[in-house]
CSV table of C-alpha atoms in Angstrom, one decimal:
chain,number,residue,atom,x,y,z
A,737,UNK,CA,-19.5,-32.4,7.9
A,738,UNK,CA,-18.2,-30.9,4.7
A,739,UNK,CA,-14.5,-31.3,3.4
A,740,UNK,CA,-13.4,-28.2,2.1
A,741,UNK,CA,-11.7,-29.3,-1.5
A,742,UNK,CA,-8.4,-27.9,-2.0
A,743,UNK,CA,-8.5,-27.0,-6.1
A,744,UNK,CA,-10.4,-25.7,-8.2
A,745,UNK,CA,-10.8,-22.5,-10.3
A,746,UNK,CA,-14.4,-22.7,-11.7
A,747,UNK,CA,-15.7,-19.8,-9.7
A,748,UNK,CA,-19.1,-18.0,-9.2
A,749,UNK,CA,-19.1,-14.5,-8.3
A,750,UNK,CA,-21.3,-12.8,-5.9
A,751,UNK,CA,-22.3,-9.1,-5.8
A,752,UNK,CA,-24.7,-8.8,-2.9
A,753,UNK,CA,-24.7,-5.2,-1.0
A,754,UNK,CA,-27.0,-3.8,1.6
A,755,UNK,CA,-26.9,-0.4,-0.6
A,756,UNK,CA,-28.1,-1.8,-3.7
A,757,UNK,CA,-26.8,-3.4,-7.1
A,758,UNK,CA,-23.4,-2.5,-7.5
A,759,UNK,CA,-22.3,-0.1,-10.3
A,760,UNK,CA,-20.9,-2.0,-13.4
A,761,UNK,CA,-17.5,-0.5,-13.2
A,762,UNK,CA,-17.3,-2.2,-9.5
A,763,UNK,CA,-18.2,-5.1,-11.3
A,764,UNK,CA,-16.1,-5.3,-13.5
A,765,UNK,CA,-13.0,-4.4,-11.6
A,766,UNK,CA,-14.3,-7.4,-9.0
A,767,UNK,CA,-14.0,-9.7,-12.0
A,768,UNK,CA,-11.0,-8.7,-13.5
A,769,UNK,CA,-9.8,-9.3,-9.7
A,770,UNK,CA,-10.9,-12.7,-10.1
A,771,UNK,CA,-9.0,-13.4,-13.3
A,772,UNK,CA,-6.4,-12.0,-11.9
A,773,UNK,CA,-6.2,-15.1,-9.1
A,774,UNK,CA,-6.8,-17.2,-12.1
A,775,UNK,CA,-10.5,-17.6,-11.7
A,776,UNK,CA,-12.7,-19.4,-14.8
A,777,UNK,CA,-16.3,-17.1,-14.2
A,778,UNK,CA,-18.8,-19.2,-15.1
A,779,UNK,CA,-21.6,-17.4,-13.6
A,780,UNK,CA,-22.4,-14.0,-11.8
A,781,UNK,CA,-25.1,-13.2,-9.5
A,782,UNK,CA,-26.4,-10.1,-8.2
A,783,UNK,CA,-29.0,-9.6,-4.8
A,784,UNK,CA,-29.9,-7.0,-2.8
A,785,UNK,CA,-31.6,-6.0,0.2
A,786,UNK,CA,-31.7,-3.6,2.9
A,787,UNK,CA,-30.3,-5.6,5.7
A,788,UNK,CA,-27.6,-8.6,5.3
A,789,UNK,CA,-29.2,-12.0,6.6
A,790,UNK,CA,-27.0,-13.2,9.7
A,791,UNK,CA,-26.3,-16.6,8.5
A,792,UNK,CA,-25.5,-16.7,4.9
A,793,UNK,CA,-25.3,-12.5,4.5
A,794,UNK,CA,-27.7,-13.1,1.4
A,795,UNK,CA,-31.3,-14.7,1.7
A,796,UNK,CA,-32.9,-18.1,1.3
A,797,UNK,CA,-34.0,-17.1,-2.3
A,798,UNK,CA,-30.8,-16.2,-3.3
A,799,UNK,CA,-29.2,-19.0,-1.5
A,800,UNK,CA,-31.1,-21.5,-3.3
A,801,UNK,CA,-30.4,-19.9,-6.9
A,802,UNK,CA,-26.8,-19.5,-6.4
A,803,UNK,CA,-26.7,-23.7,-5.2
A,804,UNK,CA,-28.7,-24.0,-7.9
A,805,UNK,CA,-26.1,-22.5,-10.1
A,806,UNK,CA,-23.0,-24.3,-8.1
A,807,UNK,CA,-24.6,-27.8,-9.4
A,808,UNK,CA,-25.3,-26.4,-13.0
A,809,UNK,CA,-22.3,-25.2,-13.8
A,810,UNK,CA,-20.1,-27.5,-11.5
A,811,UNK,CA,-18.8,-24.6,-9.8
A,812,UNK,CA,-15.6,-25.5,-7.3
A,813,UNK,CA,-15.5,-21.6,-6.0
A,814,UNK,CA,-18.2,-18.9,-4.9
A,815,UNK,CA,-16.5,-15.3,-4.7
A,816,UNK,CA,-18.3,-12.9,-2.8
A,817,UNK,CA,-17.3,-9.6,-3.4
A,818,UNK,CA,-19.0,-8.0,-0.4
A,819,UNK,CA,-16.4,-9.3,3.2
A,820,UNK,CA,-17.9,-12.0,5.2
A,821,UNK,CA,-17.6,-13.2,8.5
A,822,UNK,CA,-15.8,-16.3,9.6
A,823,UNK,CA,-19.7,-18.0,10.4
A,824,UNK,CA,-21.0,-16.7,7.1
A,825,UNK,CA,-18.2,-18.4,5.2
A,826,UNK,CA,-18.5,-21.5,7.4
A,827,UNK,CA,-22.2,-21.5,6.8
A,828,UNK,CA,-22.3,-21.2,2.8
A,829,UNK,CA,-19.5,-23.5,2.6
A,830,UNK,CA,-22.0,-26.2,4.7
A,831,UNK,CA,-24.5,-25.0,1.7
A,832,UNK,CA,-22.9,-24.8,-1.0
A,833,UNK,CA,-20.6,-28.2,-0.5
A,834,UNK,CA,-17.9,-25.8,-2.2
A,835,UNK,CA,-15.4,-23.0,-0.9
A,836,UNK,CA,-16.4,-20.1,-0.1
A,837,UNK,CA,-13.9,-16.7,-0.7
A,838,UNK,CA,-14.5,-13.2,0.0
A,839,UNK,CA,-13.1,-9.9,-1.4
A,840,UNK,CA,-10.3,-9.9,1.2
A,841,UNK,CA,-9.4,-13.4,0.2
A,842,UNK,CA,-9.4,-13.0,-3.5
A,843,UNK,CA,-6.8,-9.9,-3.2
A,844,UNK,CA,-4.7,-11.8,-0.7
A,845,UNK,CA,-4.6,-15.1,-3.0
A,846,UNK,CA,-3.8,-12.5,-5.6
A,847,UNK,CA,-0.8,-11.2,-3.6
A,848,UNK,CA,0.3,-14.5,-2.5
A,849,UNK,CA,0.9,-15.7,-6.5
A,850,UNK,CA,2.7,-12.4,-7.4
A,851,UNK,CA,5.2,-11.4,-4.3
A,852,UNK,CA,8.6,-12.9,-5.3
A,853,UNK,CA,11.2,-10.9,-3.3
A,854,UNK,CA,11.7,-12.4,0.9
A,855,UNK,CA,10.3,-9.8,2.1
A,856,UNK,CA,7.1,-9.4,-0.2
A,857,UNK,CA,7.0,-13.4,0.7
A,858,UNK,CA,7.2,-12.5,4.4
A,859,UNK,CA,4.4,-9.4,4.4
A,860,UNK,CA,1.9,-11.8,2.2
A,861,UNK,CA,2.1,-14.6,4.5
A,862,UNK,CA,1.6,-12.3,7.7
A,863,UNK,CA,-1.6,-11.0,5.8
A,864,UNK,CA,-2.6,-14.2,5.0
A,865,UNK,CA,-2.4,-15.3,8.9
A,866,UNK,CA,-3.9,-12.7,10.0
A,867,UNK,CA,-6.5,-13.3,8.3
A,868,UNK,CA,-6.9,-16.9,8.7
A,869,UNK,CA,-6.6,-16.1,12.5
A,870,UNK,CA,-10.2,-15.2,12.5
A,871,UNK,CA,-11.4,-18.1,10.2
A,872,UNK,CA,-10.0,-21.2,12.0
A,873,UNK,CA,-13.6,-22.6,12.9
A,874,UNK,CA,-14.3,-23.9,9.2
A,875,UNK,CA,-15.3,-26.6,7.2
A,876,UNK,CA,-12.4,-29.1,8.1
A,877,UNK,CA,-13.5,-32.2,10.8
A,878,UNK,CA,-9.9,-32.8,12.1
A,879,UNK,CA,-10.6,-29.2,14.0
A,880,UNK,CA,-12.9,-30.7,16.7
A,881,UNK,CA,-11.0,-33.5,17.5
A,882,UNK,CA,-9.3,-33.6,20.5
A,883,UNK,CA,-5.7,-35.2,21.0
A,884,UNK,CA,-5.0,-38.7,21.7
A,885,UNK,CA,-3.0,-41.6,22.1
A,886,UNK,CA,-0.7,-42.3,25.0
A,887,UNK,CA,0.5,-39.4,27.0
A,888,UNK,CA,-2.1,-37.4,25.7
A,889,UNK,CA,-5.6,-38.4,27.2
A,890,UNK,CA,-7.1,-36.2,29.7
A,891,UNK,CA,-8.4,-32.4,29.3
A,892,UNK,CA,-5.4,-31.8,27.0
A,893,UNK,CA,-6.5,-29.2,23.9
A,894,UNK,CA,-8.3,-29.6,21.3
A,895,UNK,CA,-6.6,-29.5,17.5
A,896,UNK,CA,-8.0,-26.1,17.1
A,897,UNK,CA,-6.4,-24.9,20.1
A,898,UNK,CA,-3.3,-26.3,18.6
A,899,UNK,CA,-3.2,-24.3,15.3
A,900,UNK,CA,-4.4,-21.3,17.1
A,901,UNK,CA,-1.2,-21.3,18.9
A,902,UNK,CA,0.8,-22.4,15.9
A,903,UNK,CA,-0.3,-19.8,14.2
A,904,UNK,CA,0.0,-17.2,17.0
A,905,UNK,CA,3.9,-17.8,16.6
A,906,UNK,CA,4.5,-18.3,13.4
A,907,UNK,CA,2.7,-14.3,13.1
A,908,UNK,CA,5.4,-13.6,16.0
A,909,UNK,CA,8.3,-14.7,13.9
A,910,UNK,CA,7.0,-13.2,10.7
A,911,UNK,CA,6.8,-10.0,12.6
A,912,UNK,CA,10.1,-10.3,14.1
A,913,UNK,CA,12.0,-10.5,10.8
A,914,UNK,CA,9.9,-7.8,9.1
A,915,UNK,CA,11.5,-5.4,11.9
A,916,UNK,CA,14.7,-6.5,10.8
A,917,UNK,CA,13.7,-6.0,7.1
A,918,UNK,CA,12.3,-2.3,8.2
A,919,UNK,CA,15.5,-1.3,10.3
A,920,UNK,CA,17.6,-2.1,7.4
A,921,UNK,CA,15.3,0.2,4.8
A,922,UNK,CA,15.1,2.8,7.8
A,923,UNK,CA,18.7,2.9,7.3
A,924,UNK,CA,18.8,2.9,3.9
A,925,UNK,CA,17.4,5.9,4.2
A,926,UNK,CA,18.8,7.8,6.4
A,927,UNK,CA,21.7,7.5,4.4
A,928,UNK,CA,20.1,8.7,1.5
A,929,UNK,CA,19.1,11.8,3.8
A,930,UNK,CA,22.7,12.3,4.9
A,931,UNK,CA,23.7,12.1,1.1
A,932,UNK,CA,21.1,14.8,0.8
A,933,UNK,CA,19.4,12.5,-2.1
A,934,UNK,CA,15.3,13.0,-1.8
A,935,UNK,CA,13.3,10.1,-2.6
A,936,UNK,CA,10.2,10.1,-5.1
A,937,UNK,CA,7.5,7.6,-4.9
A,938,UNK,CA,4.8,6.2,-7.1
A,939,UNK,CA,1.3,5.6,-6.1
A,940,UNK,CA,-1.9,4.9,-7.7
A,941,UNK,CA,-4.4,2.9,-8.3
A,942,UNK,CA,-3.6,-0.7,-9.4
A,943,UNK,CA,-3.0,-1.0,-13.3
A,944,UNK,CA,-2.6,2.6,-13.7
A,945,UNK,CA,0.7,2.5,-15.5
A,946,UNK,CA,3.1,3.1,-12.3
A,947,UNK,CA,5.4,-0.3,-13.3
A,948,UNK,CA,5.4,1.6,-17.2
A,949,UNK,CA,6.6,4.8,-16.0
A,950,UNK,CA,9.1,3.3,-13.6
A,951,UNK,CA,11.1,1.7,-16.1
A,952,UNK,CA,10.7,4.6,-18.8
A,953,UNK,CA,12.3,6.8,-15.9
A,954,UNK,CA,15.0,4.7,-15.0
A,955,UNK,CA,15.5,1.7,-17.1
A,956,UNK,CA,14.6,-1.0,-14.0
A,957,UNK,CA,13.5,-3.6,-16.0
A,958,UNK,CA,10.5,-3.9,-13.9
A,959,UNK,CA,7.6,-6.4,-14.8
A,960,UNK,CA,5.0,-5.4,-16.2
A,961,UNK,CA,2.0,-6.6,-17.4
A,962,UNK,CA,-1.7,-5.1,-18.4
A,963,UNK,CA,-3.2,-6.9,-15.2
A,964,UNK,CA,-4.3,-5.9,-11.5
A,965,UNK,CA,-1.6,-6.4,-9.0
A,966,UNK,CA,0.9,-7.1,-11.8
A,967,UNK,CA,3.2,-6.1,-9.6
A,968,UNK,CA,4.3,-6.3,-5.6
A,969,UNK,CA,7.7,-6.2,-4.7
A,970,UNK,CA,9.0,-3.0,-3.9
A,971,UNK,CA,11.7,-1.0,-6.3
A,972,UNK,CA,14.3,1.6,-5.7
A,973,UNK,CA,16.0,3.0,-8.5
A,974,UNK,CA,18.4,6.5,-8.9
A,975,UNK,CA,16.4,8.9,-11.0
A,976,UNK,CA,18.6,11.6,-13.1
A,977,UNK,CA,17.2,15.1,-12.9
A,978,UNK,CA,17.7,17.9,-15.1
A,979,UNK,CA,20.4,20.5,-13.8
A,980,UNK,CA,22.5,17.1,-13.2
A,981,UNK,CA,20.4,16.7,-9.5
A,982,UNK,CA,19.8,13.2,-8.7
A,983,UNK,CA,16.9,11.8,-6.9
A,984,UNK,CA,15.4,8.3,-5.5
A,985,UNK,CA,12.6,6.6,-7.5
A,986,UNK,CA,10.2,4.3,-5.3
A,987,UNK,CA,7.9,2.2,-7.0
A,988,UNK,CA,5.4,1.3,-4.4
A,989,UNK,CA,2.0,-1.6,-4.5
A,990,UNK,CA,-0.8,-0.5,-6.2
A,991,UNK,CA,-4.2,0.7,-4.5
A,992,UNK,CA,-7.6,-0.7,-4.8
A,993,UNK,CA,-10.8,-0.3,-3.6
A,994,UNK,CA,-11.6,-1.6,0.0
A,995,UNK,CA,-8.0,-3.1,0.4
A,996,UNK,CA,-8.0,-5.4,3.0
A,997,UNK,CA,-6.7,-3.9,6.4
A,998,UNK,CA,-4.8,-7.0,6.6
A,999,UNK,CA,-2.5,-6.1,3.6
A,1000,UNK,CA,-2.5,-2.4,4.5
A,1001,UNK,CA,-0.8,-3.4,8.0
A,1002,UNK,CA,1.3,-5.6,6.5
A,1003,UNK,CA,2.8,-3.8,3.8
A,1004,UNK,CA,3.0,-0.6,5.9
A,1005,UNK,CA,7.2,-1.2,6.1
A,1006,UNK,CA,7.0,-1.2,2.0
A,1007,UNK,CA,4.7,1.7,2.0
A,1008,UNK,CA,6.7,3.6,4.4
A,1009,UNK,CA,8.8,4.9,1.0
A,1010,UNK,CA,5.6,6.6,0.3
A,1011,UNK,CA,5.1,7.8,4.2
A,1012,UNK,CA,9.1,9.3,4.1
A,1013,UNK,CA,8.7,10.6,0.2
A,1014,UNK,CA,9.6,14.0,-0.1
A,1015,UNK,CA,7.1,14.0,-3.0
A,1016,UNK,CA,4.8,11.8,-4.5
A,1017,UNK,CA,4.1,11.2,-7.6
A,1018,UNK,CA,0.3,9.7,-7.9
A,1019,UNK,CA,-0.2,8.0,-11.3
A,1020,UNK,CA,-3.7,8.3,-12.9
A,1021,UNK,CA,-5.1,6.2,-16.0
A,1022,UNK,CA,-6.4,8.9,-17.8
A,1023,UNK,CA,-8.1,6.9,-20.2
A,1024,UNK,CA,-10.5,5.7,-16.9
A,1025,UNK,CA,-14.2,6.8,-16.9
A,1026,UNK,CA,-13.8,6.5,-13.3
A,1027,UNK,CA,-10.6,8.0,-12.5
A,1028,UNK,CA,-11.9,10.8,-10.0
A,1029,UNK,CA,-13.3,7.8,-8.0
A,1030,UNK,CA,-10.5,6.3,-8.0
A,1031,UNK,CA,-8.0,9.1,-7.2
A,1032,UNK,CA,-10.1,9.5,-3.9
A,1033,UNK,CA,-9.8,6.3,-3.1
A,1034,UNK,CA,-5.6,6.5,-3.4
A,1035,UNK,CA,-5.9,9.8,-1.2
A,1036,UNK,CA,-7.9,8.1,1.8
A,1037,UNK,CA,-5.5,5.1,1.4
A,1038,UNK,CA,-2.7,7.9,1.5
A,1039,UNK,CA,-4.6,9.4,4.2
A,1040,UNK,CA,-5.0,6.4,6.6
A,1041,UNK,CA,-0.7,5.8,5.4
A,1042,UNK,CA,-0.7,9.2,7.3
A,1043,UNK,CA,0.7,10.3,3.8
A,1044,UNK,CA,-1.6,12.7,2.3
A,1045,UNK,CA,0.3,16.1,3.4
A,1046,UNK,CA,3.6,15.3,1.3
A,1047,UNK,CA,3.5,17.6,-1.5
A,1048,UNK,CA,1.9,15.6,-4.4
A,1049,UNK,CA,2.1,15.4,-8.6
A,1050,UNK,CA,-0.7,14.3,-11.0
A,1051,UNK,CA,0.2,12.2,-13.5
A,1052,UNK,CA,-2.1,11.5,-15.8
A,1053,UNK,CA,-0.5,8.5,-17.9
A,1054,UNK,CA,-2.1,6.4,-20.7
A,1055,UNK,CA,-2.7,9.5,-23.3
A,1056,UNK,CA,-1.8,7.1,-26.5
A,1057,UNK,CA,-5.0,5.7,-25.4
A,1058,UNK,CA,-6.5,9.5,-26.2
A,1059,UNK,CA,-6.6,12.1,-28.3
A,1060,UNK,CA,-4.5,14.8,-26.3
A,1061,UNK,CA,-1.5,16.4,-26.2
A,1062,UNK,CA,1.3,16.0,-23.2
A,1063,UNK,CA,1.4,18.9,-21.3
A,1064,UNK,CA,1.8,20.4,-17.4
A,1065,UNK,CA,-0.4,22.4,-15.9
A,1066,UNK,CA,-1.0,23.9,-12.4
A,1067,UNK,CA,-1.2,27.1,-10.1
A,1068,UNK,CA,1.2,29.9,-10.5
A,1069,UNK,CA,3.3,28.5,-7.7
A,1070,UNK,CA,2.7,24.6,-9.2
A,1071,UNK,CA,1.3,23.5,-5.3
A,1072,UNK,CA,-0.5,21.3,-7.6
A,1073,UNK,CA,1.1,20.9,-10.5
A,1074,UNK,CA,-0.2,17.8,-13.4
A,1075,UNK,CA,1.9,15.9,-15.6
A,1076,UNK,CA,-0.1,14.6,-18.7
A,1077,UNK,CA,1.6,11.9,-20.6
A,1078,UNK,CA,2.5,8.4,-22.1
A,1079,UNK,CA,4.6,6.1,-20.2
A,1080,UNK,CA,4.2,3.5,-23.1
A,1081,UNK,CA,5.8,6.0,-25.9
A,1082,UNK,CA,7.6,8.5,-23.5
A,1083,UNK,CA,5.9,11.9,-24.6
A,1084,UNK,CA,5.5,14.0,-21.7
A,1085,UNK,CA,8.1,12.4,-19.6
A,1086,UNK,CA,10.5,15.5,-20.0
A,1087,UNK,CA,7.8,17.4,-18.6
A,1088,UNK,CA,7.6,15.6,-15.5
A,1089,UNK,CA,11.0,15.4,-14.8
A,1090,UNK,CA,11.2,18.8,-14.8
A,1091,UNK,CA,8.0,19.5,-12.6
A,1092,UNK,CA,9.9,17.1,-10.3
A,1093,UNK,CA,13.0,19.0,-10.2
A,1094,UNK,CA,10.9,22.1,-9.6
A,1095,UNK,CA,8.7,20.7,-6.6
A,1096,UNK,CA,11.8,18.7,-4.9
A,1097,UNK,CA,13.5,22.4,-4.9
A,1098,UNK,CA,10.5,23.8,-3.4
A,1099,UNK,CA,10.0,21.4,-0.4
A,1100,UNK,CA,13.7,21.5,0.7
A,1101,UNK,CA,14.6,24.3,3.2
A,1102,UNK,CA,18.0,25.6,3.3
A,1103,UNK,CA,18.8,27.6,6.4
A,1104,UNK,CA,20.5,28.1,9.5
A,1105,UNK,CA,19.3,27.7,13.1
A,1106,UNK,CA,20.6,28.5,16.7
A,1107,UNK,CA,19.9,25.7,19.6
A,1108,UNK,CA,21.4,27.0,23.4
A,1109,UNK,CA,23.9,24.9,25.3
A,1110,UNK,CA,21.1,22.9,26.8
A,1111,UNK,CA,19.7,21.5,23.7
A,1112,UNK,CA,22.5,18.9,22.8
A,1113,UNK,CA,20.3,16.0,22.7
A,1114,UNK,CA,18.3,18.5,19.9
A,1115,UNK,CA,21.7,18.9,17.9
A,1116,UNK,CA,22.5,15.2,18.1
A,1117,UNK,CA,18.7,14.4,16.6
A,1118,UNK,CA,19.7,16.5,13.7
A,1119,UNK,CA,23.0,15.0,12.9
A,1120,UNK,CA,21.7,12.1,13.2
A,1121,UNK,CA,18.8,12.8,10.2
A,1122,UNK,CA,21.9,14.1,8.6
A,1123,UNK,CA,20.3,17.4,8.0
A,1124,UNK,CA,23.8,19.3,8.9
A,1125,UNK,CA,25.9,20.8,6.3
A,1126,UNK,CA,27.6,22.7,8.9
A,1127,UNK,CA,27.8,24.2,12.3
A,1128,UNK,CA,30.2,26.4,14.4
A,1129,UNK,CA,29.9,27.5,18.0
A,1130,UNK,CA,27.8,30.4,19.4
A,1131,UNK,CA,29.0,33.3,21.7
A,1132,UNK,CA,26.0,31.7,24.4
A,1133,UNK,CA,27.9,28.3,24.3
A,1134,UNK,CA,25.7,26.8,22.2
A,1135,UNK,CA,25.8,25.9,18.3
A,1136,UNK,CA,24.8,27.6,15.1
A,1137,UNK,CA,24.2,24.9,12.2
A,1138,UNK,CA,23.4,25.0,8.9
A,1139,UNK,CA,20.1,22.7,7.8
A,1140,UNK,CA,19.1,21.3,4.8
A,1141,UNK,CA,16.5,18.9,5.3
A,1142,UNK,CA,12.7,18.1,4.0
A,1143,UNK,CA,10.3,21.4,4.6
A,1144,UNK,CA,7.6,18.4,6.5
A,1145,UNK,CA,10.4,16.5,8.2
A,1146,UNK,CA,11.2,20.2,10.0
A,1147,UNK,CA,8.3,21.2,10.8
A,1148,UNK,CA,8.2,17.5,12.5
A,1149,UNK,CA,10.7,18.0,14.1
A,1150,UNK,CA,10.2,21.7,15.2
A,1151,UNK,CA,7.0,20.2,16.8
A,1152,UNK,CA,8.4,17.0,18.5
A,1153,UNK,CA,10.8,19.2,19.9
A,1154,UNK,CA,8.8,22.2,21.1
A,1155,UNK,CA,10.7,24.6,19.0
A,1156,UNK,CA,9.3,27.7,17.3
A,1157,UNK,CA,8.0,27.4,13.5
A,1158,UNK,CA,10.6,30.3,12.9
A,1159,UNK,CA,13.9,28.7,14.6
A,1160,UNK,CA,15.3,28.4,11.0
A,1161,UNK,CA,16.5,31.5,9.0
A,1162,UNK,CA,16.6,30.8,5.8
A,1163,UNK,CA,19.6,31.5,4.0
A,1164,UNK,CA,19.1,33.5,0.9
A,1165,UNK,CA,21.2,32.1,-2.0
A,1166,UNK,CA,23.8,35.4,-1.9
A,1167,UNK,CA,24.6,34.1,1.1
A,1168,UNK,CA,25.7,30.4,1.1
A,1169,UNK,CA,28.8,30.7,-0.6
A,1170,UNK,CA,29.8,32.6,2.8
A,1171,UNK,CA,28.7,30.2,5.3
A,1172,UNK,CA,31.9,28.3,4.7
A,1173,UNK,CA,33.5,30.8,7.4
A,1174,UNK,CA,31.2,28.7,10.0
A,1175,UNK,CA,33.8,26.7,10.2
């Protein structure tokens, strides 16, 4: 039975795929990813074939030319970058006399080295679990073996029983304190909507310059570092407007392609800034041959984060790197309105603080809105998103209030509620001043 060894960082990597030889770029990014653990490549190799092989995933050819390549190069590490199954690692582990790490592994190793706040800590190790969950039946003896000793003969359970459980509970606990974590950032920001302070996030894709322009917005001090996954932890800084507005800046993990659903689930409490943004700001690498690919991968990400109707800015970041000139463009209405810039020297960033200004104005509505003396439980919903300014009593008994809230969190709650798409009249700007006689 093989040991699994517990170092190690001389790694092959593995690019096998049912749809043919991976493009370069994927390649590359996969081995950048593997630096990025700390990974010393020694060799790559690259198979194809129209059906993955049960056992191993690759074939016997390739099997024996990547053992073949283990013993040359003394490899402790195979990386495949294609996901395996819990019998196909077991299996080329038994092979190979070496471990065995797929694409999901490499990201959440990655992860696990860079998270330093508690609750980045906390979200990691539930992703690593998780993941391990479905991998217990491994290379390690002490698994089969059932308990002993005095007290403990008979049917008992066998060891992997045991750590199934274990594991089972620690995952409990881990997801009992993350609720705690995510009721306290829920009410962080609901005060912020009571404060009527919208919140900004950052997304892209990893090593697109989102750490860079956070701190050239708002002087965080964030790390950064020209690496994938430089940084994890979650920031939240005040950013100053122009017209003297303030705003929240979220600077959220970066994307990749084929992120593990294991980190997608749980880091969905640290992504929930970019779920309750009122606008997102999605940072590009301009200077990236493949940069359409990867802004569709962000969007389905965004998409499956239930994110991808919240009104959205280009920013395409990185122009020292090229020879063009900062400058905004978009529709007549800026609906999609993109920032070109440098994060690195700062030209363009006036630019996008105003397009930001100009898009947070847009997606707030300012109105009033009439709920009858059997909708209480309505009214108290809205106080308590602290969307009322205002409110004064109706001649029906019921309430007249004046709203200003998030267009998408309205229409929400205009839905949840059964209410009519029109229930709010919006209040033309002549008009405010006089709405103090409400009350």
């Amino acid at each position: 039975m093989f040991e699994r060894p517990q170092s190690g960082e001389r790694a092959i990597l593995v690019h096998a795929s049912p749809d043919g030889a991976p493009e370069q770029s994927e390649r590359g990014e996969f081995a950048e990813l593997a630096r990025s653990a700390g990974a010393d490549i020694v060799a790559e190799i690259v198979s194809s074939r129209k059906a993955p092989e049960p056992r191993y995933f690759i074939g016997k050819g390739k099997l024996e030319e990547l053992g073949d390549s283990v013993r040359c190069h003394q490899a402790e590490l195979v990386i495949s970058s294609t996901p395996l199954s819990p019998s196909q690692e077991r299996n080329l582990e038994r092979a190979l006399k070496c471990r065995v790490v797929d694409r999901a592994g490499l990201i959440l190793d990655i992860f696990a080295q860079r998270a330093r706040s508690f609750e980045g800590k906390l979200q990691v190790e539930l992703a690593q679990l998780r993941h391990l969950s479905t991998r217990l039946v491994r290379g390690w003896t002490h698994l089969e073996r059932q308990k002993g000793g005095i007290g403990l003969r008979g049917p008992g359970e066998t060891q992997l029983e045991t750590d199934r459980r274990l594991l089972g509970r620690r995952i409990r606990q881990l997801r009992d304190r993350l609720d705690q974590v995510d009721s306290r950032r829920t009410m962080n920001r609901r005060n912020r909507v009571r404060a009527e302070i919208p919140t900004v996030a950052l997304v892209g894709y990893t090593n697109a310059g989102k750490s860079t322009l956070f701190n050239a917005l708002t002087d965080a001090g964030v790390y950064v570092e020209d690496q994938l996954f430089a940084t994890l932890d979650p920031t939240v800084r005040r950013l100053e407007l122009p017209g003297g507005r303030a705003a929240v800046l979220a600077d959220t993990v970066g994307f990749v392609r084929d992120l593990p659903h294991e980190l997608v689930a749980a880091f969905r409490s640290t992504l929930q800034e970019a779920r309750e943004a009122d606008l997102i700001l999605h940072v590009i690498d301009a200077s990236d041959a493949d940069r359409w690919q990867r802004v569709r991968q962000v969007n389905a990400v965004l998409k499956q984060l239930e994110a991808d109707r919240i009104p959205q800015i280009r920013v395409y970041n990185k122009l020292d790197k090229l020879d063009r000139k900062p400058k905004a463009t978009g529709t007549r209405q800026a609906e999609h309105r993109a920032v070109w810039l440098s994060a690195a020297t700062g030209e363009g960033l006036p630019s996008l603080l105003k397009a930001v200004g100009e898009r947070l104005r847009k997606a707030t509505l300012h109105g009033l809105i009439h709920l009858g003396p059997a909708q209480g439980r309505q009214r108290a919903k809205l106080f308590e998103l602290g969307a009322v300014i205002r409110e004064s009593g109706s001649d029906d008994g019921g309430w007249i209030l004046e709203l200003n809230m998030a267009e998408r969190d309205l229409r929400r709650f205009l839905k949840r509620e059964g209410l009519r798409d029109d229930a709010l009249e919006p209040l033309p700007v002549s008009e405010q001043a006089a709405v103090g006689t409400l009350n």
